mmCIF file of C-alpha atoms in Angstrom:
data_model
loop_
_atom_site.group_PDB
_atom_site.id
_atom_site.type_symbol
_atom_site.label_atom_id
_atom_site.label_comp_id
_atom_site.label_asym_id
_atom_site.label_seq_id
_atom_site.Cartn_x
_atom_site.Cartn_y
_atom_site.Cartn_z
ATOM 1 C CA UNK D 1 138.411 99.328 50.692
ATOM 2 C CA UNK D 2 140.443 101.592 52.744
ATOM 3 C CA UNK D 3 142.971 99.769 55.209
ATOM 4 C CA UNK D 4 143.248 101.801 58.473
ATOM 5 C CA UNK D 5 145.089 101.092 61.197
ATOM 6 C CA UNK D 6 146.798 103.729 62.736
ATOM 7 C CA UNK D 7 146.971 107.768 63.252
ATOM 8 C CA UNK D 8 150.418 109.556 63.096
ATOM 9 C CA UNK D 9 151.620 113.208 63.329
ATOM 10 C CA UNK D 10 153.712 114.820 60.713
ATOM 11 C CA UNK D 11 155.826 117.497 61.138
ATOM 12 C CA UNK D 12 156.093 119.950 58.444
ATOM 13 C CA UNK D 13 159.287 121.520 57.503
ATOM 14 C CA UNK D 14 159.122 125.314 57.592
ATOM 15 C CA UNK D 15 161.606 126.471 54.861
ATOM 16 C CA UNK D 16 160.849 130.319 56.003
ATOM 17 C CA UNK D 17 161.670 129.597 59.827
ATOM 18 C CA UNK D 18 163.254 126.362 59.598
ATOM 19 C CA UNK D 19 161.162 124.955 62.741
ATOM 20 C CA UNK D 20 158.520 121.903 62.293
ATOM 21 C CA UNK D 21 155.084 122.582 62.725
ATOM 22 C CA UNK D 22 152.147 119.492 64.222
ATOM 23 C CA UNK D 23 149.777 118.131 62.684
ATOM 24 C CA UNK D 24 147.388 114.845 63.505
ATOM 25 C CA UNK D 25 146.474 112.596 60.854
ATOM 26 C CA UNK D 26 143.685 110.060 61.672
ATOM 27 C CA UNK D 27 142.818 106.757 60.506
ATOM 28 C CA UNK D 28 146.244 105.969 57.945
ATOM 29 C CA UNK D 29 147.646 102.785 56.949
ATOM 30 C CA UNK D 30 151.181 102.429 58.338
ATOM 31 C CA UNK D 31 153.415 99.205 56.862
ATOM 32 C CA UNK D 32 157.096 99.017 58.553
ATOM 33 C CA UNK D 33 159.356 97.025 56.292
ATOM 34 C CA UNK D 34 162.626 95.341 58.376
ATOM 35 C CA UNK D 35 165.348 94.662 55.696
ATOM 36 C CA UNK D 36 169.023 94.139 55.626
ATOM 37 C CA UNK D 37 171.820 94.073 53.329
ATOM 38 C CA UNK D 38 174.839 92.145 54.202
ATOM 39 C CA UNK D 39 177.918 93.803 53.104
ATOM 40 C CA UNK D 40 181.715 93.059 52.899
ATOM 41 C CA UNK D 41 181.928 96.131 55.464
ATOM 42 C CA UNK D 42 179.433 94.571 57.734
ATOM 43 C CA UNK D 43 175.554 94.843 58.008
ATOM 44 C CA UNK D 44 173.592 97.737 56.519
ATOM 45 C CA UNK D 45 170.070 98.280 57.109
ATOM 46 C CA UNK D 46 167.407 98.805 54.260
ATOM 47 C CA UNK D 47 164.285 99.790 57.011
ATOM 48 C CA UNK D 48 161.440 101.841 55.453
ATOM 49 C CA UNK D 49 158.069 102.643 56.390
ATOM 50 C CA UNK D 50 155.087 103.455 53.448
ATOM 51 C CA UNK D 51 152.262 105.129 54.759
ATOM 52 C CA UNK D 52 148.829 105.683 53.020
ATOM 53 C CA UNK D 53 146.774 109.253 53.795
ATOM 54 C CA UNK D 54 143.305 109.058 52.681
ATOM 55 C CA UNK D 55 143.218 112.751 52.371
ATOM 56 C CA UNK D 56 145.315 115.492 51.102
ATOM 57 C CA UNK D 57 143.899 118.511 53.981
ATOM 58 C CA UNK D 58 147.285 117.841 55.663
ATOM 59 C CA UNK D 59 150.348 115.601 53.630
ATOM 60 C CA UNK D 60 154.271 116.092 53.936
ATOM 61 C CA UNK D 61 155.118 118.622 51.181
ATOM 62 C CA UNK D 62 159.312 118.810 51.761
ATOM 63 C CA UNK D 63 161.188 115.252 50.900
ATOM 64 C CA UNK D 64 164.042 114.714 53.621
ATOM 65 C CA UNK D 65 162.546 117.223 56.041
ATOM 66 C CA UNK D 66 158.955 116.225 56.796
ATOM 67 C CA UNK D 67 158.947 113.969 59.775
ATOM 68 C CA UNK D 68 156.073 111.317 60.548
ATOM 69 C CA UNK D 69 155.404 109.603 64.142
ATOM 70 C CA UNK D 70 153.034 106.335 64.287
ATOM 71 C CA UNK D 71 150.359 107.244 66.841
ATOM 72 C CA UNK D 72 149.276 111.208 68.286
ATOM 73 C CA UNK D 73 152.705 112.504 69.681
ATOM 74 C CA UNK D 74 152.356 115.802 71.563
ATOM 75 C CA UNK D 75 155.712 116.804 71.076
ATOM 76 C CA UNK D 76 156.205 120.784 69.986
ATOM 77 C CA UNK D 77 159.175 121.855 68.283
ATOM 78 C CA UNK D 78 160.213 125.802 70.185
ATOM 79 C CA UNK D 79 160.617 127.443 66.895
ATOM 80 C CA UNK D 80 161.619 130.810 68.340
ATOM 81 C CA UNK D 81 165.186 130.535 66.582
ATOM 82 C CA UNK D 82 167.935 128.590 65.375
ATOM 83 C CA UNK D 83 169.086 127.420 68.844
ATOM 84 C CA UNK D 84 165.525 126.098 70.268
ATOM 85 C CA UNK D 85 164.643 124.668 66.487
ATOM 86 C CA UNK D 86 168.263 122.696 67.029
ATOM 87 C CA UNK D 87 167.556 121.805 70.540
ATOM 88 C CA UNK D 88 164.181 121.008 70.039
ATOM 89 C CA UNK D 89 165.130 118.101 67.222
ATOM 90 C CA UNK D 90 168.235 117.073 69.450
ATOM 91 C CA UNK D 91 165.580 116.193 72.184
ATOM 92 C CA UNK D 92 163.111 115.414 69.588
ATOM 93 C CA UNK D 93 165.206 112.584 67.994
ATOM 94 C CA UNK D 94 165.862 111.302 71.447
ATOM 95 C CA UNK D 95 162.789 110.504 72.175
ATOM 96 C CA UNK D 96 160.634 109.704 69.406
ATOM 97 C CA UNK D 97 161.165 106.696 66.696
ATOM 98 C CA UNK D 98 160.258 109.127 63.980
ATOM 99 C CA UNK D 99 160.739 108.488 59.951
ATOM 100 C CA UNK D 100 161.945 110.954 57.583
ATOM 101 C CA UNK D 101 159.528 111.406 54.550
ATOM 102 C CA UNK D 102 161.548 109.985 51.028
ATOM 103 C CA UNK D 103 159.404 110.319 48.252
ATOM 104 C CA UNK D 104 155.513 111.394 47.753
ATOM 105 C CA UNK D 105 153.554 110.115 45.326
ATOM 106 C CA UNK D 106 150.155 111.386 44.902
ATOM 107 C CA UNK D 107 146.961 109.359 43.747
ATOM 108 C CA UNK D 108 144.374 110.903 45.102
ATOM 109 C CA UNK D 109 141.815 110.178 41.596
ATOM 110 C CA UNK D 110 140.023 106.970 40.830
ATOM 111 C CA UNK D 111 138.081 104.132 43.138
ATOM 112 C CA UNK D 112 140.950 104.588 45.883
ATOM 113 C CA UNK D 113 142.317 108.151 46.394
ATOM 114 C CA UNK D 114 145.202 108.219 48.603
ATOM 115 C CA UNK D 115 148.565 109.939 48.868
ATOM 116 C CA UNK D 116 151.646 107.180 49.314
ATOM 117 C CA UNK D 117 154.472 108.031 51.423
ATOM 118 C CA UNK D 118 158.165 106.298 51.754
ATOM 119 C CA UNK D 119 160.040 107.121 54.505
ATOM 120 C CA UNK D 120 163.133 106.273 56.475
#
């Protein structure tokens, strides 16, 4: 059985331009995790997110570049050069709660095919 309950968008790095290109992802399973470490130096958070995608059409290819959104976000990055890809994720990060994609693990074989993500 396939737990759904959410869509997201992911923004794939483009290592040719640099810029992010959209993408909508429907029906994933998105688990926030709320941790915390307390440290001599003071508190450090250990957040992370795993999502499940039930499909591999579209999945985050580039570790600490791909971005992910819960929900459709109709945000476009200008990817016309440098200075609109840097302004872009300046307003970008301003405005959106996104997660940076950590690690990818792919099962997409057996009774439950999915592709596992860990982000930050």
């Amino acid at each position: 059985m396939m737990l759904k309950n959410a869509d997201c968008t992911l923004y794939l790095y483009n290592k040719a331009t640099q810029g992010f290109s959209r993408h909508i992802i429907n029906g994933v399973y998105w688990r926030e995790n709320k941790a915390g470490n307390v440290l001599r130096s003071g508190l450090q958070t250990a957040d992370s997110t795993t999502i499940y995608l039930y499909s591999d059409d579209v999945k985050p290819l580039t570790v600490a570049k791909d971005m992910l959104i819960r929900g459709v976000c109709d945000f476009e990055f200008d990817n016309t050069n440098q200075q609109t890809i840097s302004e872009s994720m300046r307003n970008f990060k301003n405005t959106y709660n996104a997660v940076t994609v950590m690690s990818i693990d792919d099962y997409m074989f057996g009774n439950l095919p999915h592709i596992e993500i860990s982000a930050k």
